[in-house]
mmCIF file of C-alpha atoms in Angstrom:
data_model
loop_
_atom_site.group_PDB
_atom_site.id
_atom_site.type_symbol
_atom_site.label_atom_id
_atom_site.label_comp_id
_atom_site.label_asym_id
_atom_site.label_seq_id
_atom_site.Cartn_x
_atom_site.Cartn_y
_atom_site.Cartn_z
ATOM 1 C CA MET Z 141 24.469 -193.396 -9.837
ATOM 2 C CA ASN Z 142 26.842 -191.480 -7.554
ATOM 3 C CA ARG Z 143 25.208 -189.453 -4.834
ATOM 4 C CA THR Z 144 26.127 -185.791 -4.584
ATOM 5 C CA PHE Z 145 26.784 -184.109 -1.238
ATOM 6 C CA LYS Z 146 26.019 -180.587 -0.057
ATOM 7 C CA THR Z 147 26.876 -178.692 3.096
ATOM 8 C CA VAL Z 148 24.319 -177.779 5.730
ATOM 9 C CA ALA Z 149 25.223 -174.136 5.038
ATOM 10 C CA SER Z 150 24.104 -174.523 1.421
ATOM 11 C CA SER Z 151 20.569 -175.044 2.724
ATOM 12 C CA ASP Z 152 20.543 -171.997 5.017
ATOM 13 C CA ILE Z 153 17.672 -169.633 4.424
ATOM 14 C CA SER Z 154 16.016 -166.898 6.448
ATOM 15 C CA ILE Z 155 12.908 -164.787 6.139
ATOM 16 C CA SER Z 156 11.823 -161.744 8.109
ATOM 17 C CA GLU Z 157 8.379 -160.252 8.422
ATOM 18 C CA LEU Z 158 6.876 -157.448 10.445
ATOM 19 C CA MET Z 159 3.978 -158.711 12.560
ATOM 20 C CA LEU Z 160 0.731 -156.879 11.841
ATOM 21 C CA PRO Z 161 -2.507 -156.530 13.848
ATOM 22 C CA SER Z 162 -4.305 -158.612 11.207
ATOM 23 C CA ASN Z 163 -2.288 -161.657 12.351
ATOM 24 C CA THR Z 164 -3.383 -161.616 16.002
ATOM 25 C CA ASN Z 165 -5.392 -164.107 18.025
ATOM 26 C CA PHE Z 166 -8.073 -163.244 20.584
ATOM 27 C CA SER Z 167 -5.497 -162.329 23.229
ATOM 28 C CA GLY Z 168 -3.769 -159.796 20.978
ATOM 29 C CA LYS Z 169 -0.658 -161.916 20.355
ATOM 30 C CA ILE Z 170 0.405 -163.201 16.933
ATOM 31 C CA HIS Z 171 -1.683 -166.265 16.084
ATOM 32 C CA GLY Z 172 0.180 -169.576 16.299
ATOM 33 C CA GLY Z 173 -1.526 -170.741 13.106
ATOM 34 C CA TYR Z 174 -0.051 -167.811 11.230
ATOM 35 C CA ILE Z 175 3.422 -168.699 12.518
ATOM 36 C CA LEU Z 176 2.846 -172.337 11.472
ATOM 37 C CA SER Z 177 2.035 -171.154 7.958
ATOM 38 C CA LEU Z 178 5.303 -169.194 7.810
ATOM 39 C CA LEU Z 179 7.195 -172.196 9.230
ATOM 40 C CA ASP Z 180 5.816 -174.418 6.470
ATOM 41 C CA GLN Z 181 6.836 -171.877 3.836
ATOM 42 C CA ILE Z 182 10.422 -171.625 5.037
ATOM 43 C CA ALA Z 183 10.690 -175.414 5.451
ATOM 44 C CA PHE Z 184 9.584 -175.775 1.822
ATOM 45 C CA ALA Z 185 12.061 -173.153 0.628
ATOM 46 C CA CYS Z 186 14.951 -174.653 2.611
ATOM 47 C CA ALA Z 187 14.300 -178.236 1.492
ATOM 48 C CA SER Z 188 13.726 -177.223 -2.135
ATOM 49 C CA LYS Z 189 16.906 -175.135 -2.173
ATOM 50 C CA PHE Z 190 18.936 -178.031 -0.776
ATOM 51 C CA SER Z 191 17.435 -180.807 -2.890
ATOM 52 C CA GLY Z 192 16.865 -178.899 -6.118
ATOM 53 C CA ASN Z 193 13.358 -180.374 -6.263
ATOM 54 C CA TYR Z 194 9.802 -179.562 -5.328
ATOM 55 C CA CYS Z 195 9.264 -180.666 -1.718
ATOM 56 C CA VAL Z 196 6.220 -181.538 0.344
ATOM 57 C CA THR Z 197 5.699 -181.577 4.089
ATOM 58 C CA ALA Z 198 5.630 -185.171 5.342
ATOM 59 C CA SER Z 199 5.292 -184.276 9.015
ATOM 60 C CA VAL Z 200 5.596 -181.475 11.492
ATOM 61 C CA ASP Z 201 7.667 -183.243 14.095
ATOM 62 C CA THR Z 202 8.091 -180.572 16.737
ATOM 63 C CA VAL Z 203 6.741 -177.083 17.250
ATOM 64 C CA ASN Z 204 7.681 -175.494 20.553
ATOM 65 C CA PHE Z 205 6.028 -172.146 21.184
ATOM 66 C CA LEU Z 206 8.392 -170.667 23.756
ATOM 67 C CA LYS Z 207 7.391 -166.996 23.956
ATOM 68 C CA PRO Z 208 4.508 -164.998 22.494
ATOM 69 C CA ILE Z 209 5.118 -162.694 19.552
ATOM 70 C CA GLU Z 210 3.785 -159.156 19.760
ATOM 71 C CA VAL Z 211 2.304 -156.918 17.079
ATOM 72 C CA GLY Z 212 5.026 -154.686 15.642
ATOM 73 C CA GLU Z 213 7.882 -157.122 16.259
ATOM 74 C CA LEU Z 214 10.102 -158.165 13.384
ATOM 75 C CA VAL Z 215 10.055 -161.947 13.178
ATOM 76 C CA THR Z 216 13.028 -163.701 11.601
ATOM 77 C CA MET Z 217 12.965 -167.402 10.804
ATOM 78 C CA LYS Z 218 16.220 -169.241 10.126
ATOM 79 C CA ALA Z 219 16.134 -172.718 8.608
ATOM 80 C CA SER Z 220 18.629 -175.369 7.599
ATOM 81 C CA VAL Z 221 18.611 -179.024 6.637
ATOM 82 C CA ASN Z 222 19.814 -180.913 9.716
ATOM 83 C CA PHE Z 223 19.380 -184.502 8.489
ATOM 84 C CA VAL Z 224 18.823 -186.353 5.222
ATOM 85 C CA GLY Z 225 17.465 -189.783 4.387
ATOM 86 C CA ASN Z 226 17.005 -191.079 0.857
ATOM 87 C CA SER Z 227 14.263 -188.672 -0.216
ATOM 88 C CA SER Z 228 13.514 -186.979 3.079
ATOM 89 C CA MET Z 229 15.114 -184.133 4.985
ATOM 90 C CA ILE Z 230 14.584 -182.818 8.491
ATOM 91 C CA VAL Z 231 14.565 -179.034 8.451
ATOM 92 C CA GLY Z 232 15.279 -177.242 11.722
ATOM 93 C CA ILE Z 233 13.803 -173.768 12.132
ATOM 94 C CA ARG Z 234 14.534 -171.118 14.745
ATOM 95 C CA VAL Z 235 12.121 -168.205 15.191
ATOM 96 C CA GLU Z 236 13.252 -164.961 16.776
ATOM 97 C CA ALA Z 237 11.251 -161.804 17.358
ATOM 98 C CA GLU Z 238 12.907 -158.409 17.582
ATOM 99 C CA ASN Z 239 11.434 -155.353 19.215
ATOM 100 C CA ILE Z 240 12.467 -152.917 16.492
ATOM 101 C CA GLN Z 241 12.396 -149.956 18.872
ATOM 102 C CA THR Z 242 14.685 -151.434 21.548
ATOM 103 C CA GLY Z 243 16.582 -153.997 19.450
ATOM 104 C CA LYS Z 244 15.838 -156.711 22.025
ATOM 105 C CA ILE Z 245 15.652 -160.166 20.429
ATOM 106 C CA LYS Z 246 13.872 -163.160 21.937
ATOM 107 C CA HIS Z 247 13.826 -166.812 20.867
ATOM 108 C CA CYS Z 248 10.134 -167.598 20.318
ATOM 109 C CA ASN Z 249 9.941 -170.961 18.603
ATOM 110 C CA SER Z 250 11.934 -174.010 17.554
ATOM 111 C CA SER Z 251 10.477 -176.378 14.985
ATOM 112 C CA TYR Z 252 11.379 -179.455 12.981
ATOM 113 C CA PHE Z 253 9.675 -180.366 9.718
ATOM 114 C CA THR Z 254 10.232 -183.537 7.703
ATOM 115 C CA MET Z 255 10.159 -182.689 4.013
ATOM 116 C CA VAL Z 256 10.192 -185.091 1.048
ATOM 117 C CA ALA Z 257 11.656 -184.257 -2.362
ATOM 118 C CA LYS Z 258 9.483 -185.042 -5.404
ATOM 119 C CA ASN Z 259 10.475 -185.380 -9.050
ATOM 120 C CA SER Z 260 8.499 -184.006 -12.003
ATOM 121 C CA GLU Z 261 6.216 -187.085 -11.953
ATOM 122 C CA GLY Z 262 5.411 -186.533 -8.265
ATOM 123 C CA LYS Z 263 7.458 -189.531 -7.068
ATOM 124 C CA SER Z 264 9.884 -189.349 -4.157
ATOM 125 C CA THR Z 265 13.392 -188.684 -5.412
ATOM 126 C CA LEU Z 266 16.905 -188.979 -4.003
ATOM 127 C CA VAL Z 267 18.274 -185.953 -2.143
ATOM 128 C CA PRO Z 268 21.949 -185.014 -1.837
ATOM 129 C CA GLY Z 269 23.935 -186.374 1.070
ATOM 130 C CA LEU Z 270 24.828 -183.978 3.863
ATOM 131 C CA ILE Z 271 28.302 -182.613 4.585
ATOM 132 C CA LEU Z 272 28.725 -181.822 8.285
ATOM 133 C CA SER Z 273 31.247 -178.974 8.469
ATOM 134 C CA ASN Z 274 31.334 -178.167 12.180
ATOM 135 C CA MET Z 275 30.341 -179.539 15.580
ATOM 136 C CA LYS Z 276 27.029 -177.643 15.526
ATOM 137 C CA ASP Z 277 26.103 -179.557 12.352
ATOM 138 C CA VAL Z 278 27.161 -182.825 14.030
ATOM 139 C CA ARG Z 279 25.097 -182.060 17.172
ATOM 140 C CA ARG Z 280 22.021 -181.272 15.111
ATOM 141 C CA TYR Z 281 22.482 -184.420 13.009
ATOM 142 C CA PHE Z 282 22.753 -186.625 16.129
ATOM 143 C CA ASN Z 283 19.648 -184.969 17.590
ATOM 144 C CA CYS Z 284 17.778 -185.839 14.393
ATOM 145 C CA ILE Z 285 18.989 -189.444 14.568
ATOM 146 C CA LYS Z 286 17.438 -189.631 18.047
ATOM 147 C CA GLN Z 287 14.259 -187.968 16.770
ATOM 148 C CA VAL Z 288 13.938 -190.452 13.885
ATOM 149 C CA SER Z 289 14.600 -193.379 16.237
ATOM 150 C CA LEU Z 290 11.935 -192.218 18.695
ATOM 151 C CA LYS Z 291 9.451 -191.758 15.853
ATOM 152 C CA LYS Z 292 10.084 -195.319 14.603
ATOM 153 C CA GLU Z 293 9.781 -196.688 18.146
ATOM 154 C CA GLN Z 294 6.501 -194.850 18.635
ATOM 155 C CA ASN Z 295 5.125 -196.225 15.362
ATOM 156 C CA ILE Z 296 6.083 -199.787 16.362
ATOM 157 C CA HIS Z 297 4.551 -199.278 19.811
ATOM 158 C CA GLU Z 298 1.283 -198.054 18.290
ATOM 159 C CA GLU Z 299 1.143 -201.102 15.996
ATOM 160 C CA VAL Z 300 1.555 -203.706 18.764
ATOM 161 C CA PHE Z 301 0.057 -201.921 21.775
ATOM 162 C CA ASP Z 302 -3.222 -203.477 22.915
ATOM 163 C CA TYR Z 303 -5.118 -200.570 24.400
ATOM 164 C CA THR Z 304 -8.163 -202.832 25.019
ATOM 165 C CA SER Z 305 -6.409 -205.188 27.439
ATOM 166 C CA GLU Z 306 -7.507 -205.163 31.058
ATOM 167 C CA GLU Z 307 -3.976 -204.166 32.098
ATOM 168 C CA SER Z 308 -3.949 -201.177 29.728
ATOM 169 C CA LEU Z 309 -7.371 -200.005 30.856
ATOM 170 C CA GLU Z 310 -6.390 -200.443 34.503
ATOM 171 C CA SER Z 311 -3.269 -198.297 33.958
ATOM 172 C CA LEU Z 312 -5.497 -195.348 33.012
ATOM 173 C CA LYS Z 313 -6.588 -194.944 36.637
ATOM 174 C CA LYS Z 314 -3.431 -192.983 37.425
ATOM 175 C CA TYR Z 315 -4.486 -190.265 34.934
ATOM 176 C CA ASN Z 316 -7.165 -187.629 35.119
ATOM 177 C CA VAL Z 317 -9.730 -189.676 33.195
ATOM 178 C CA LYS Z 318 -12.945 -191.531 33.946
ATOM 179 C CA LEU Z 319 -13.816 -194.632 31.915
ATOM 180 C CA GLU Z 320 -17.483 -194.989 31.054
ATOM 181 C CA LEU Z 321 -17.398 -197.808 28.505
#
C-alpha cells in the first residue's frame, strides 16, 4: 500500500472563544483545567482532520502556562500536526488571548499532544506522511524528533533505574526531602 502525504498546512485549525466568569478559578483567572479541555478538543480536531480518522489522546507531552487568561478576553487556539509516526501525530498548539477592548494579544500557552488515529474497529491505523513546505515546518519537525527521543530515553531510564540502591538514595540528600524509610 502506498502512503499518502499531506502538508502541515492541511492540518491547520483554530478555535476562538470568549472567556466567561463561569470558567474562572479561585483567583479569578481562567481555570487551567478549562484550557486543558479546550486544548484536547482542538488536538482531536486537528489530528482527525489530518488523518481522516477518529483520534484519541495518547499523551499530553507539554503544557506551558505562560500568562494568565482574564475573564472577557478572546482566546484563540491554533493547532497543526508537527510530526507523524505510523499511527501517531504530535499536534502543536499555540494559545493567545486578546483583550477585545484594546486589541492587545498575549501568548498564554504552548502545548504538544500526541494523538493516535483509530480505524472503525478501534485499532491504530496508518496516518498520512507529512510534507514540510517551509523552514518553520522543518524546525517544528526537528523539535518533535528531539521530544520523541527524550521521551524514549526517559522510558528506558525508568525501566533500568534502580531507585532502591544505596547510591540512588544517597543522591536524594541534595534535594529538599527527608527520608524516613
